[in-house]
């Protein structure tokens, strides 16, 4: 029996190391289905870059493609180097909220400011999953985690609006509880140009038990649906619910590599 996504995956890496019910599989599937819909019969036109964290394992080693697994938080500078040297390739960064919105935040903001021609997919499970469920910059206010036993006293960062303000050409937020919508956002992002950012609100079934009180993957997906809603993403969170949708600025701004090459 074959699966439509078999041509994009390395069979020797399956089953994945993700915990049962982890949202990383849904994010991978949404991306690959979007690439397939755009007519990519394989991933030879892509280079994938990822840092450290559970979601950084999505492309490397699972995708049958060239990929770079780099230091924690340093996927963006690496992607910038790849794009500068091989501008004809579609460079895609996969990373978690811990990797991209914390240690890698400075790189990410400046990539948006430069309008670097890469697609960044941030899997936001609102916690540091791989290292034990610690508080992340995306953790909901009041949430109990391994390092906030009395509840998170901080408000989470809104990466969609942060990167839109920095100059991104396309920003979007989807959720693994709505996989078809997430796939549509990936499709839009792949068709757009310049710096593109897709946040995928996701599950960490292992640590959600402490943070959100969910005891199974199904419960975790149901809980996620209570934390998101479809409305204008630029309005930001409202009563603890994150808006799902996409936004792009009017007009077109030249990309970083495009400008760099034009200077020669
Ligand atoms: S720890 Fe969380 S994010 Fe990491 S693989 Fe397990 S469920 Fe997924």
PDB file of C-alpha atoms and ligand atoms in Angstrom:
ATOM      1  CA  UNK A   1       0.000   0.000   0.000  1.00  0.00           C
ATOM      2  CA  UNK A   2       1.356   3.455  -0.882  1.00  0.00           C
ATOM      3  CA  UNK A   3       0.609   6.887   0.521  1.00  0.00           C
ATOM      4  CA  UNK A   4       0.437  10.084  -1.632  1.00  0.00           C
ATOM      5  CA  UNK A   5       3.231  11.630   0.462  1.00  0.00           C
ATOM      6  CA  UNK A   6       5.599   8.633   0.148  1.00  0.00           C
ATOM      7  CA  UNK A   7       7.711  10.299  -2.589  1.00  0.00           C
ATOM      8  CA  UNK A   8       8.654  13.074  -0.150  1.00  0.00           C
ATOM      9  CA  UNK A   9       9.630  10.976   2.859  1.00  0.00           C
ATOM     10  CA  UNK A  10      12.586   8.778   3.750  1.00  0.00           C
ATOM     11  CA  UNK A  11      11.010   5.414   4.686  1.00  0.00           C
ATOM     12  CA  UNK A  12      13.957   4.464   6.883  1.00  0.00           C
ATOM     13  CA  UNK A  13      13.106   7.368   9.251  1.00  0.00           C
ATOM     14  CA  UNK A  14       9.541   6.162   9.880  1.00  0.00           C
ATOM     15  CA  UNK A  15       7.870   5.835  12.311  1.00  0.00           C
ATOM     16  CA  UNK A  16       8.891   9.279  13.515  1.00  0.00           C
ATOM     17  CA  UNK A  17      10.383   9.875  16.989  1.00  0.00           C
ATOM     18  CA  UNK A  18       7.494  12.222  17.845  1.00  0.00           C
ATOM     19  CA  UNK A  19       5.320  11.312  20.841  1.00  0.00           C
ATOM     20  CA  UNK A  20       1.901   9.834  19.901  1.00  0.00           C
ATOM     21  CA  UNK A  21      -0.485  12.670  19.024  1.00  0.00           C
ATOM     22  CA  UNK A  22       2.243  15.308  18.574  1.00  0.00           C
ATOM     23  CA  UNK A  23       1.196  18.039  16.141  1.00  0.00           C
ATOM     24  CA  UNK A  24       4.507  17.905  14.240  1.00  0.00           C
ATOM     25  CA  UNK A  25       3.143  15.186  11.944  1.00  0.00           C
ATOM     26  CA  UNK A  26       0.143  17.326  10.961  1.00  0.00           C
ATOM     27  CA  UNK A  27       2.420  20.298  10.214  1.00  0.00           C
ATOM     28  CA  UNK A  28       4.687  18.120   8.047  1.00  0.00           C
ATOM     29  CA  UNK A  29       1.692  16.709   6.220  1.00  0.00           C
ATOM     30  CA  UNK A  30       0.182  20.178   5.596  1.00  0.00           C
ATOM     31  CA  UNK A  31       3.450  21.432   4.112  1.00  0.00           C
ATOM     32  CA  UNK A  32       4.016  18.388   1.897  1.00  0.00           C
ATOM     33  CA  UNK A  33       0.423  18.399   0.645  1.00  0.00           C
ATOM     34  CA  UNK A  34       0.781  22.083  -0.283  1.00  0.00           C
ATOM     35  CA  UNK A  35       4.044  21.386  -2.151  1.00  0.00           C
ATOM     36  CA  UNK A  36       2.356  18.485  -3.935  1.00  0.00           C
ATOM     37  CA  UNK A  37      -0.608  20.653  -4.897  1.00  0.00           C
ATOM     38  CA  UNK A  38       1.798  23.162  -6.428  1.00  0.00           C
ATOM     39  CA  UNK A  39       3.116  20.435  -8.694  1.00  0.00           C
ATOM     40  CA  UNK A  40       6.346  19.493  -6.902  1.00  0.00           C
ATOM     41  CA  UNK A  41       6.720  15.780  -7.629  1.00  0.00           C
ATOM     42  CA  UNK A  42       9.760  15.756  -5.326  1.00  0.00           C
ATOM     43  CA  UNK A  43      11.625  18.188  -3.052  1.00  0.00           C
ATOM     44  CA  UNK A  44      14.639  18.781  -5.285  1.00  0.00           C
ATOM     45  CA  UNK A  45      13.794  22.499  -5.576  1.00  0.00           C
ATOM     46  CA  UNK A  46      13.914  22.990  -1.803  1.00  0.00           C
ATOM     47  CA  UNK A  47      16.521  23.312   0.927  1.00  0.00           C
ATOM     48  CA  UNK A  48      15.317  22.911   4.503  1.00  0.00           C
ATOM     49  CA  UNK A  49      17.020  24.462   7.504  1.00  0.00           C
ATOM     50  CA  UNK A  50      16.190  23.768  11.129  1.00  0.00           C
ATOM     51  CA  UNK A  51      17.640  24.401  14.572  1.00  0.00           C
ATOM     52  CA  UNK A  52      17.040  22.491  17.802  1.00  0.00           C
ATOM     53  CA  UNK A  53      13.743  21.257  19.198  1.00  0.00           C
ATOM     54  CA  UNK A  54      11.126  18.630  18.397  1.00  0.00           C
ATOM     55  CA  UNK A  55       9.735  20.449  15.334  1.00  0.00           C
ATOM     56  CA  UNK A  56      13.238  20.931  13.964  1.00  0.00           C
ATOM     57  CA  UNK A  57      13.137  17.187  13.301  1.00  0.00           C
ATOM     58  CA  UNK A  58      10.338  17.578  10.758  1.00  0.00           C
ATOM     59  CA  UNK A  59      12.498  18.120   7.657  1.00  0.00           C
ATOM     60  CA  UNK A  60      15.686  16.524   8.911  1.00  0.00           C
ATOM     61  CA  UNK A  61      15.745  13.541   8.712  1.00  0.00           C
ATOM     62  CA  UNK A  62      12.215  12.810   7.474  1.00  0.00           C
ATOM     63  CA  UNK A  63      12.042  14.736   4.176  1.00  0.00           C
ATOM     64  CA  UNK A  64      13.717  13.249   1.121  1.00  0.00           C
ATOM     65  CA  UNK A  65      15.553  16.520   0.473  1.00  0.00           C
ATOM     66  CA  UNK A  66      18.677  18.510   1.184  1.00  0.00           C
ATOM     67  CA  UNK A  67      18.498  19.778   4.737  1.00  0.00           C
ATOM     68  CA  UNK A  68      20.717  21.441   7.304  1.00  0.00           C
ATOM     69  CA  UNK A  69      20.287  20.867  11.025  1.00  0.00           C
ATOM     70  CA  UNK A  70      22.081  23.722  12.747  1.00  0.00           C
ATOM     71  CA  UNK A  71      22.676  25.167  16.244  1.00  0.00           C
ATOM     72  CA  UNK A  72      19.814  26.213  18.504  1.00  0.00           C
ATOM     73  CA  UNK A  73      18.307  29.499  17.275  1.00  0.00           C
ATOM     74  CA  UNK A  74      20.672  29.858  14.319  1.00  0.00           C
ATOM     75  CA  UNK A  75      18.547  28.508  11.480  1.00  0.00           C
ATOM     76  CA  UNK A  76      17.817  31.971  10.014  1.00  0.00           C
ATOM     77  CA  UNK A  77      21.443  33.065   9.397  1.00  0.00           C
ATOM     78  CA  UNK A  78      22.104  29.657   7.847  1.00  0.00           C
ATOM     79  CA  UNK A  79      19.055  29.972   5.614  1.00  0.00           C
ATOM     80  CA  UNK A  80      20.214  33.458   4.624  1.00  0.00           C
ATOM     81  CA  UNK A  81      23.563  32.068   3.499  1.00  0.00           C
ATOM     82  CA  UNK A  82      21.921  29.312   1.469  1.00  0.00           C
ATOM     83  CA  UNK A  83      19.518  31.738  -0.214  1.00  0.00           C
ATOM     84  CA  UNK A  84      22.296  34.212  -1.030  1.00  0.00           C
ATOM     85  CA  UNK A  85      24.339  31.503  -2.767  1.00  0.00           C
ATOM     86  CA  UNK A  86      21.493  29.523  -4.372  1.00  0.00           C
ATOM     87  CA  UNK A  87      18.660  32.042  -4.935  1.00  0.00           C
ATOM     88  CA  UNK A  88      16.879  29.714  -7.354  1.00  0.00           C
ATOM     89  CA  UNK A  89      16.071  27.286  -4.514  1.00  0.00           C
ATOM     90  CA  UNK A  90      13.094  27.623  -2.167  1.00  0.00           C
ATOM     91  CA  UNK A  91      14.611  27.826   1.320  1.00  0.00           C
ATOM     92  CA  UNK A  92      12.267  26.734   4.097  1.00  0.00           C
ATOM     93  CA  UNK A  93      12.991  26.989   7.819  1.00  0.00           C
ATOM     94  CA  UNK A  94      11.165  24.730  10.276  1.00  0.00           C
ATOM     95  CA  UNK A  95      11.450  25.492  13.973  1.00  0.00           C
ATOM     96  CA  UNK A  96       9.639  25.645  17.254  1.00  0.00           C
ATOM     97  CA  UNK A  97       8.580  28.642  19.301  1.00  0.00           C
ATOM     98  CA  UNK A  98      11.479  28.013  21.694  1.00  0.00           C
ATOM     99  CA  UNK A  99      13.978  28.036  18.839  1.00  0.00           C
ATOM    100  CA  UNK A 100      12.571  30.911  16.765  1.00  0.00           C
ATOM    101  CA  UNK A 101      10.702  33.178  19.206  1.00  0.00           C
ATOM    102  CA  UNK A 102      13.290  33.013  21.983  1.00  0.00           C
ATOM    103  CA  UNK A 103      16.996  32.474  21.253  1.00  0.00           C
ATOM    104  CA  UNK A 104      16.479  33.022  17.516  1.00  0.00           C
ATOM    105  CA  UNK A 105      14.136  36.014  17.789  1.00  0.00           C
ATOM    106  CA  UNK A 106      16.693  38.672  16.801  1.00  0.00           C
ATOM    107  CA  UNK A 107      17.590  36.802  13.624  1.00  0.00           C
ATOM    108  CA  UNK A 108      13.931  36.334  12.738  1.00  0.00           C
ATOM    109  CA  UNK A 109      12.965  39.998  13.177  1.00  0.00           C
ATOM    110  CA  UNK A 110      15.880  41.138  11.024  1.00  0.00           C
ATOM    111  CA  UNK A 111      15.085  38.563   8.344  1.00  0.00           C
ATOM    112  CA  UNK A 112      11.596  40.095   8.135  1.00  0.00           C
ATOM    113  CA  UNK A 113      13.064  43.609   8.081  1.00  0.00           C
ATOM    114  CA  UNK A 114      15.369  42.606   5.227  1.00  0.00           C
ATOM    115  CA  UNK A 115      12.520  40.820   3.444  1.00  0.00           C
ATOM    116  CA  UNK A 116      14.789  37.788   3.139  1.00  0.00           C
ATOM    117  CA  UNK A 117      13.267  35.447   0.564  1.00  0.00           C
ATOM    118  CA  UNK A 118      12.652  32.442   2.820  1.00  0.00           C
ATOM    119  CA  UNK A 119       9.589  30.720   4.228  1.00  0.00           C
ATOM    120  CA  UNK A 120       9.648  30.213   8.000  1.00  0.00           C
ATOM    121  CA  UNK A 121       7.265  27.695   9.551  1.00  0.00           C
ATOM    122  CA  UNK A 122       7.082  28.027  13.325  1.00  0.00           C
ATOM    123  CA  UNK A 123       5.432  25.195  15.214  1.00  0.00           C
ATOM    124  CA  UNK A 124       4.005  26.888  18.294  1.00  0.00           C
ATOM    125  CA  UNK A 125       3.188  24.354  20.995  1.00  0.00           C
ATOM    126  CA  UNK A 126       3.509  27.111  23.596  1.00  0.00           C
ATOM    127  CA  UNK A 127       6.196  25.321  25.581  1.00  0.00           C
ATOM    128  CA  UNK A 128       9.753  23.978  25.338  1.00  0.00           C
ATOM    129  CA  UNK A 129       8.741  20.431  24.394  1.00  0.00           C
ATOM    130  CA  UNK A 130      11.976  18.540  23.853  1.00  0.00           C
ATOM    131  CA  UNK A 131      13.751  19.757  26.980  1.00  0.00           C
ATOM    132  CA  UNK A 132      10.991  19.061  29.494  1.00  0.00           C
ATOM    133  CA  UNK A 133       8.055  21.445  29.163  1.00  0.00           C
ATOM    134  CA  UNK A 134       9.607  24.661  30.404  1.00  0.00           C
ATOM    135  CA  UNK A 135       8.015  28.110  30.060  1.00  0.00           C
ATOM    136  CA  UNK A 136       8.466  29.618  26.568  1.00  0.00           C
ATOM    137  CA  UNK A 137       7.856  33.187  25.327  1.00  0.00           C
ATOM    138  CA  UNK A 138       4.652  31.859  23.767  1.00  0.00           C
ATOM    139  CA  UNK A 139       3.233  30.198  26.903  1.00  0.00           C
ATOM    140  CA  UNK A 140      -0.260  31.506  27.745  1.00  0.00           C
ATOM    141  CA  UNK A 141      -0.492  33.834  30.739  1.00  0.00           C
ATOM    142  CA  UNK A 142      -1.294  31.895  33.904  1.00  0.00           C
ATOM    143  CA  UNK A 143      -0.330  28.495  32.439  1.00  0.00           C
ATOM    144  CA  UNK A 144       1.383  26.014  34.751  1.00  0.00           C
ATOM    145  CA  UNK A 145       4.575  24.568  33.269  1.00  0.00           C
ATOM    146  CA  UNK A 146       7.642  22.733  34.578  1.00  0.00           C
ATOM    147  CA  UNK A 147       9.229  26.103  35.393  1.00  0.00           C
ATOM    148  CA  UNK A 148       6.116  28.110  36.318  1.00  0.00           C
ATOM    149  CA  UNK A 149       4.428  25.950  38.996  1.00  0.00           C
ATOM    150  CA  UNK A 150       2.347  28.928  40.202  1.00  0.00           C
ATOM    151  CA  UNK A 151       1.314  29.984  36.694  1.00  0.00           C
ATOM    152  CA  UNK A 152       3.004  32.055  33.996  1.00  0.00           C
ATOM    153  CA  UNK A 153       3.176  35.713  35.145  1.00  0.00           C
ATOM    154  CA  UNK A 154       4.049  36.945  31.609  1.00  0.00           C
ATOM    155  CA  UNK A 155       2.009  37.596  28.470  1.00  0.00           C
ATOM    156  CA  UNK A 156       2.963  35.611  25.337  1.00  0.00           C
ATOM    157  CA  UNK A 157       4.562  37.252  22.310  1.00  0.00           C
ATOM    158  CA  UNK A 158       2.436  37.536  19.161  1.00  0.00           C
ATOM    159  CA  UNK A 159       4.911  36.506  16.465  1.00  0.00           C
ATOM    160  CA  UNK A 160       2.535  37.172  13.573  1.00  0.00           C
ATOM    161  CA  UNK A 161       2.110  40.837  14.446  1.00  0.00           C
ATOM    162  CA  UNK A 162       5.758  41.225  15.503  1.00  0.00           C
ATOM    163  CA  UNK A 163       7.008  40.049  12.109  1.00  0.00           C
ATOM    164  CA  UNK A 164       4.357  41.981  10.201  1.00  0.00           C
ATOM    165  CA  UNK A 165       5.563  45.132  11.969  1.00  0.00           C
ATOM    166  CA  UNK A 166       9.171  44.249  11.114  1.00  0.00           C
ATOM    167  CA  UNK A 167       8.375  44.114   7.398  1.00  0.00           C
ATOM    168  CA  UNK A 168       7.336  40.574   6.456  1.00  0.00           C
ATOM    169  CA  UNK A 169       5.705  40.107   3.045  1.00  0.00           C
ATOM    170  CA  UNK A 170       3.311  37.422   4.269  1.00  0.00           C
ATOM    171  CA  UNK A 171       2.292  36.315   7.774  1.00  0.00           C
ATOM    172  CA  UNK A 172      -0.231  33.709   8.801  1.00  0.00           C
ATOM    173  CA  UNK A 173      -1.409  31.647  11.725  1.00  0.00           C
ATOM    174  CA  UNK A 174      -3.009  28.227  11.395  1.00  0.00           C
ATOM    175  CA  UNK A 175      -3.628  25.416  13.839  1.00  0.00           C
ATOM    176  CA  UNK A 176      -3.119  21.648  13.677  1.00  0.00           C
ATOM    177  CA  UNK A 177      -6.719  21.255  14.871  1.00  0.00           C
ATOM    178  CA  UNK A 178      -7.703  22.694  11.444  1.00  0.00           C
ATOM    179  CA  UNK A 179      -5.306  20.857   9.078  1.00  0.00           C
ATOM    180  CA  UNK A 180      -6.999  21.837   5.782  1.00  0.00           C
ATOM    181  CA  UNK A 181      -6.813  25.527   6.693  1.00  0.00           C
ATOM    182  CA  UNK A 182      -3.154  25.084   7.670  1.00  0.00           C
ATOM    183  CA  UNK A 183      -2.466  23.468   4.298  1.00  0.00           C
ATOM    184  CA  UNK A 184      -4.130  26.416   2.529  1.00  0.00           C
ATOM    185  CA  UNK A 185      -1.865  28.843   4.421  1.00  0.00           C
ATOM    186  CA  UNK A 186       1.228  26.832   3.435  1.00  0.00           C
ATOM    187  CA  UNK A 187       0.058  26.962  -0.165  1.00  0.00           C
ATOM    188  CA  UNK A 188      -0.393  30.742  -0.019  1.00  0.00           C
ATOM    189  CA  UNK A 189       3.023  31.163   1.604  1.00  0.00           C
ATOM    190  CA  UNK A 190       4.745  29.033  -1.042  1.00  0.00           C
ATOM    191  CA  UNK A 191       3.104  31.096  -3.775  1.00  0.00           C
ATOM    192  CA  UNK A 192       4.069  34.433  -2.180  1.00  0.00           C
ATOM    193  CA  UNK A 193       7.522  36.010  -2.356  1.00  0.00           C
ATOM    194  CA  UNK A 194       9.880  37.743   0.062  1.00  0.00           C
ATOM    195  CA  UNK A 195       9.896  36.905   3.771  1.00  0.00           C
ATOM    196  CA  UNK A 196       6.995  34.635   4.656  1.00  0.00           C
ATOM    197  CA  UNK A 197       6.005  33.354   8.084  1.00  0.00           C
ATOM    198  CA  UNK A 198       3.470  30.693   8.996  1.00  0.00           C
ATOM    199  CA  UNK A 199       2.789  29.954  12.650  1.00  0.00           C
ATOM    200  CA  UNK A 200       1.177  26.582  13.299  1.00  0.00           C
ATOM    201  CA  UNK A 201      -0.433  26.443  16.735  1.00  0.00           C
ATOM    202  CA  UNK A 202       0.255  22.871  17.726  1.00  0.00           C
ATOM    203  CA  UNK A 203      -0.030  20.197  20.379  1.00  0.00           C
ATOM    204  CA  UNK A 204       2.605  18.883  22.740  1.00  0.00           C
ATOM    205  CA  UNK A 205       0.675  15.938  24.089  1.00  0.00           C
ATOM    206  CA  UNK A 206       3.439  15.132  26.560  1.00  0.00           C
ATOM    207  CA  UNK A 207       3.462  18.495  28.326  1.00  0.00           C
ATOM    208  CA  UNK A 208      -0.105  19.685  27.720  1.00  0.00           C
ATOM    209  CA  UNK A 209      -1.218  17.420  30.575  1.00  0.00           C
ATOM    210  CA  UNK A 210       0.485  19.750  33.059  1.00  0.00           C
ATOM    211  CA  UNK A 211      -0.158  22.987  31.168  1.00  0.00           C
ATOM    212  CA  UNK A 212      -3.706  22.532  29.852  1.00  0.00           C
ATOM    213  CA  UNK A 213      -4.932  19.473  31.760  1.00  0.00           C
ATOM    214  CA  UNK A 214      -5.476  17.340  28.656  1.00  0.00           C
ATOM    215  CA  UNK A 215      -4.918  13.601  28.988  1.00  0.00           C
ATOM    216  CA  UNK A 216      -5.021  12.386  25.371  1.00  0.00           C
ATOM    217  CA  UNK A 217      -4.166  13.622  21.856  1.00  0.00           C
ATOM    218  CA  UNK A 218      -7.880  13.998  21.053  1.00  0.00           C
ATOM    219  CA  UNK A 219      -8.445  16.099  24.171  1.00  0.00           C
ATOM    220  CA  UNK A 220      -5.402  18.203  23.247  1.00  0.00           C
ATOM    221  CA  UNK A 221      -6.800  18.927  19.774  1.00  0.00           C
ATOM    222  CA  UNK A 222     -10.203  19.823  21.258  1.00  0.00           C
ATOM    223  CA  UNK A 223      -8.500  22.145  23.751  1.00  0.00           C
ATOM    224  CA  UNK A 224      -6.594  23.848  20.933  1.00  0.00           C
ATOM    225  CA  UNK A 225      -9.881  24.651  19.201  1.00  0.00           C
ATOM    226  CA  UNK A 226     -10.882  26.567  22.338  1.00  0.00           C
ATOM    227  CA  UNK A 227      -7.661  28.606  22.151  1.00  0.00           C
ATOM    228  CA  UNK A 228      -8.019  29.799  18.545  1.00  0.00           C
ATOM    229  CA  UNK A 229     -10.667  31.427  16.353  1.00  0.00           C
ATOM    230  CA  UNK A 230     -10.979  32.530  12.720  1.00  0.00           C
ATOM    231  CA  UNK A 231     -10.754  36.315  12.457  1.00  0.00           C
ATOM    232  CA  UNK A 232      -8.354  39.091  11.439  1.00  0.00           C
ATOM    233  CA  UNK A 233      -4.848  37.992  12.558  1.00  0.00           C
ATOM    234  CA  UNK A 234      -3.739  41.603  12.859  1.00  0.00           C
ATOM    235  CA  UNK A 235      -6.165  42.199  15.733  1.00  0.00           C
ATOM    236  CA  UNK A 236      -4.088  39.967  18.001  1.00  0.00           C
ATOM    237  CA  UNK A 237      -5.259  37.685  20.825  1.00  0.00           C
ATOM    238  CA  UNK A 238      -8.618  38.366  22.456  1.00  0.00           C
ATOM    239  CA  UNK A 239      -9.690  36.818  25.762  1.00  0.00           C
ATOM    240  CA  UNK A 240      -6.887  34.282  25.460  1.00  0.00           C
ATOM    241  CA  UNK A 241      -7.815  33.159  21.926  1.00  0.00           C
ATOM    242  CA  UNK A 242      -5.361  33.468  19.047  1.00  0.00           C
ATOM    243  CA  UNK A 243      -6.757  34.601  15.680  1.00  0.00           C
ATOM    244  CA  UNK A 244      -6.238  32.339  12.664  1.00  0.00           C
ATOM    245  CA  UNK A 245      -5.794  33.715   9.154  1.00  0.00           C
ATOM    246  CA  UNK A 246      -3.268  35.474   6.951  1.00  0.00           C
ATOM    247  CA  UNK A 247      -2.170  39.003   6.129  1.00  0.00           C
ATOM    248  CA  UNK A 248       0.090  40.663   3.603  1.00  0.00           C
ATOM    249  CA  UNK A 249       1.021  44.334   3.217  1.00  0.00           C
ATOM    250  CA  UNK A 250      -0.080  46.323   0.177  1.00  0.00           C
ATOM    251  CA  UNK A 251       2.440  46.657  -2.667  1.00  0.00           C
ATOM    252  CA  UNK A 252       5.662  44.777  -3.203  1.00  0.00           C
ATOM    253  CA  UNK A 253       9.002  45.356  -1.489  1.00  0.00           C
ATOM    254  CA  UNK A 254      12.229  44.039  -3.066  1.00  0.00           C
ATOM    255  CA  UNK A 255      13.711  41.010  -1.367  1.00  0.00           C
ATOM    256  CA  UNK A 256      17.090  40.980   0.382  1.00  0.00           C
ATOM    257  CA  UNK A 257      18.910  38.708  -2.074  1.00  0.00           C
ATOM    258  CA  UNK A 258      17.240  40.442  -5.007  1.00  0.00           C
ATOM    259  CA  UNK A 259      18.594  43.797  -3.723  1.00  0.00           C
ATOM    260  CA  UNK A 260      22.000  42.292  -2.940  1.00  0.00           C
ATOM    261  CA  UNK A 261      22.409  40.917  -6.445  1.00  0.00           C
ATOM    262  CA  UNK A 262      21.155  44.143  -7.988  1.00  0.00           C
ATOM    263  CA  UNK A 263      24.050  46.004  -6.351  1.00  0.00           C
ATOM    264  CA  UNK A 264      26.640  44.153  -8.419  1.00  0.00           C
TER     265      UNK A 264
HETATM  266  S1  LIG B   1       7.714  16.430  23.576  1.00  0.00           S
HETATM  267 FE1  LIG B   1       5.890  17.448  22.768  1.00  0.00          FE
HETATM  268  S2  LIG B   1       6.553  18.543  20.927  1.00  0.00           S
HETATM  269 FE2  LIG B   1       8.132  17.002  21.439  1.00  0.00          FE
HETATM  270  S3  LIG B   1       7.616  15.177  20.210  1.00  0.00           S
HETATM  271 FE3  LIG B   1       6.652  14.945  22.242  1.00  0.00          FE
HETATM  272  S4  LIG B   1       4.576  15.800  21.981  1.00  0.00           S
HETATM  273 FE4  LIG B   1       5.811  16.529  20.253  1.00  0.00          FE
END
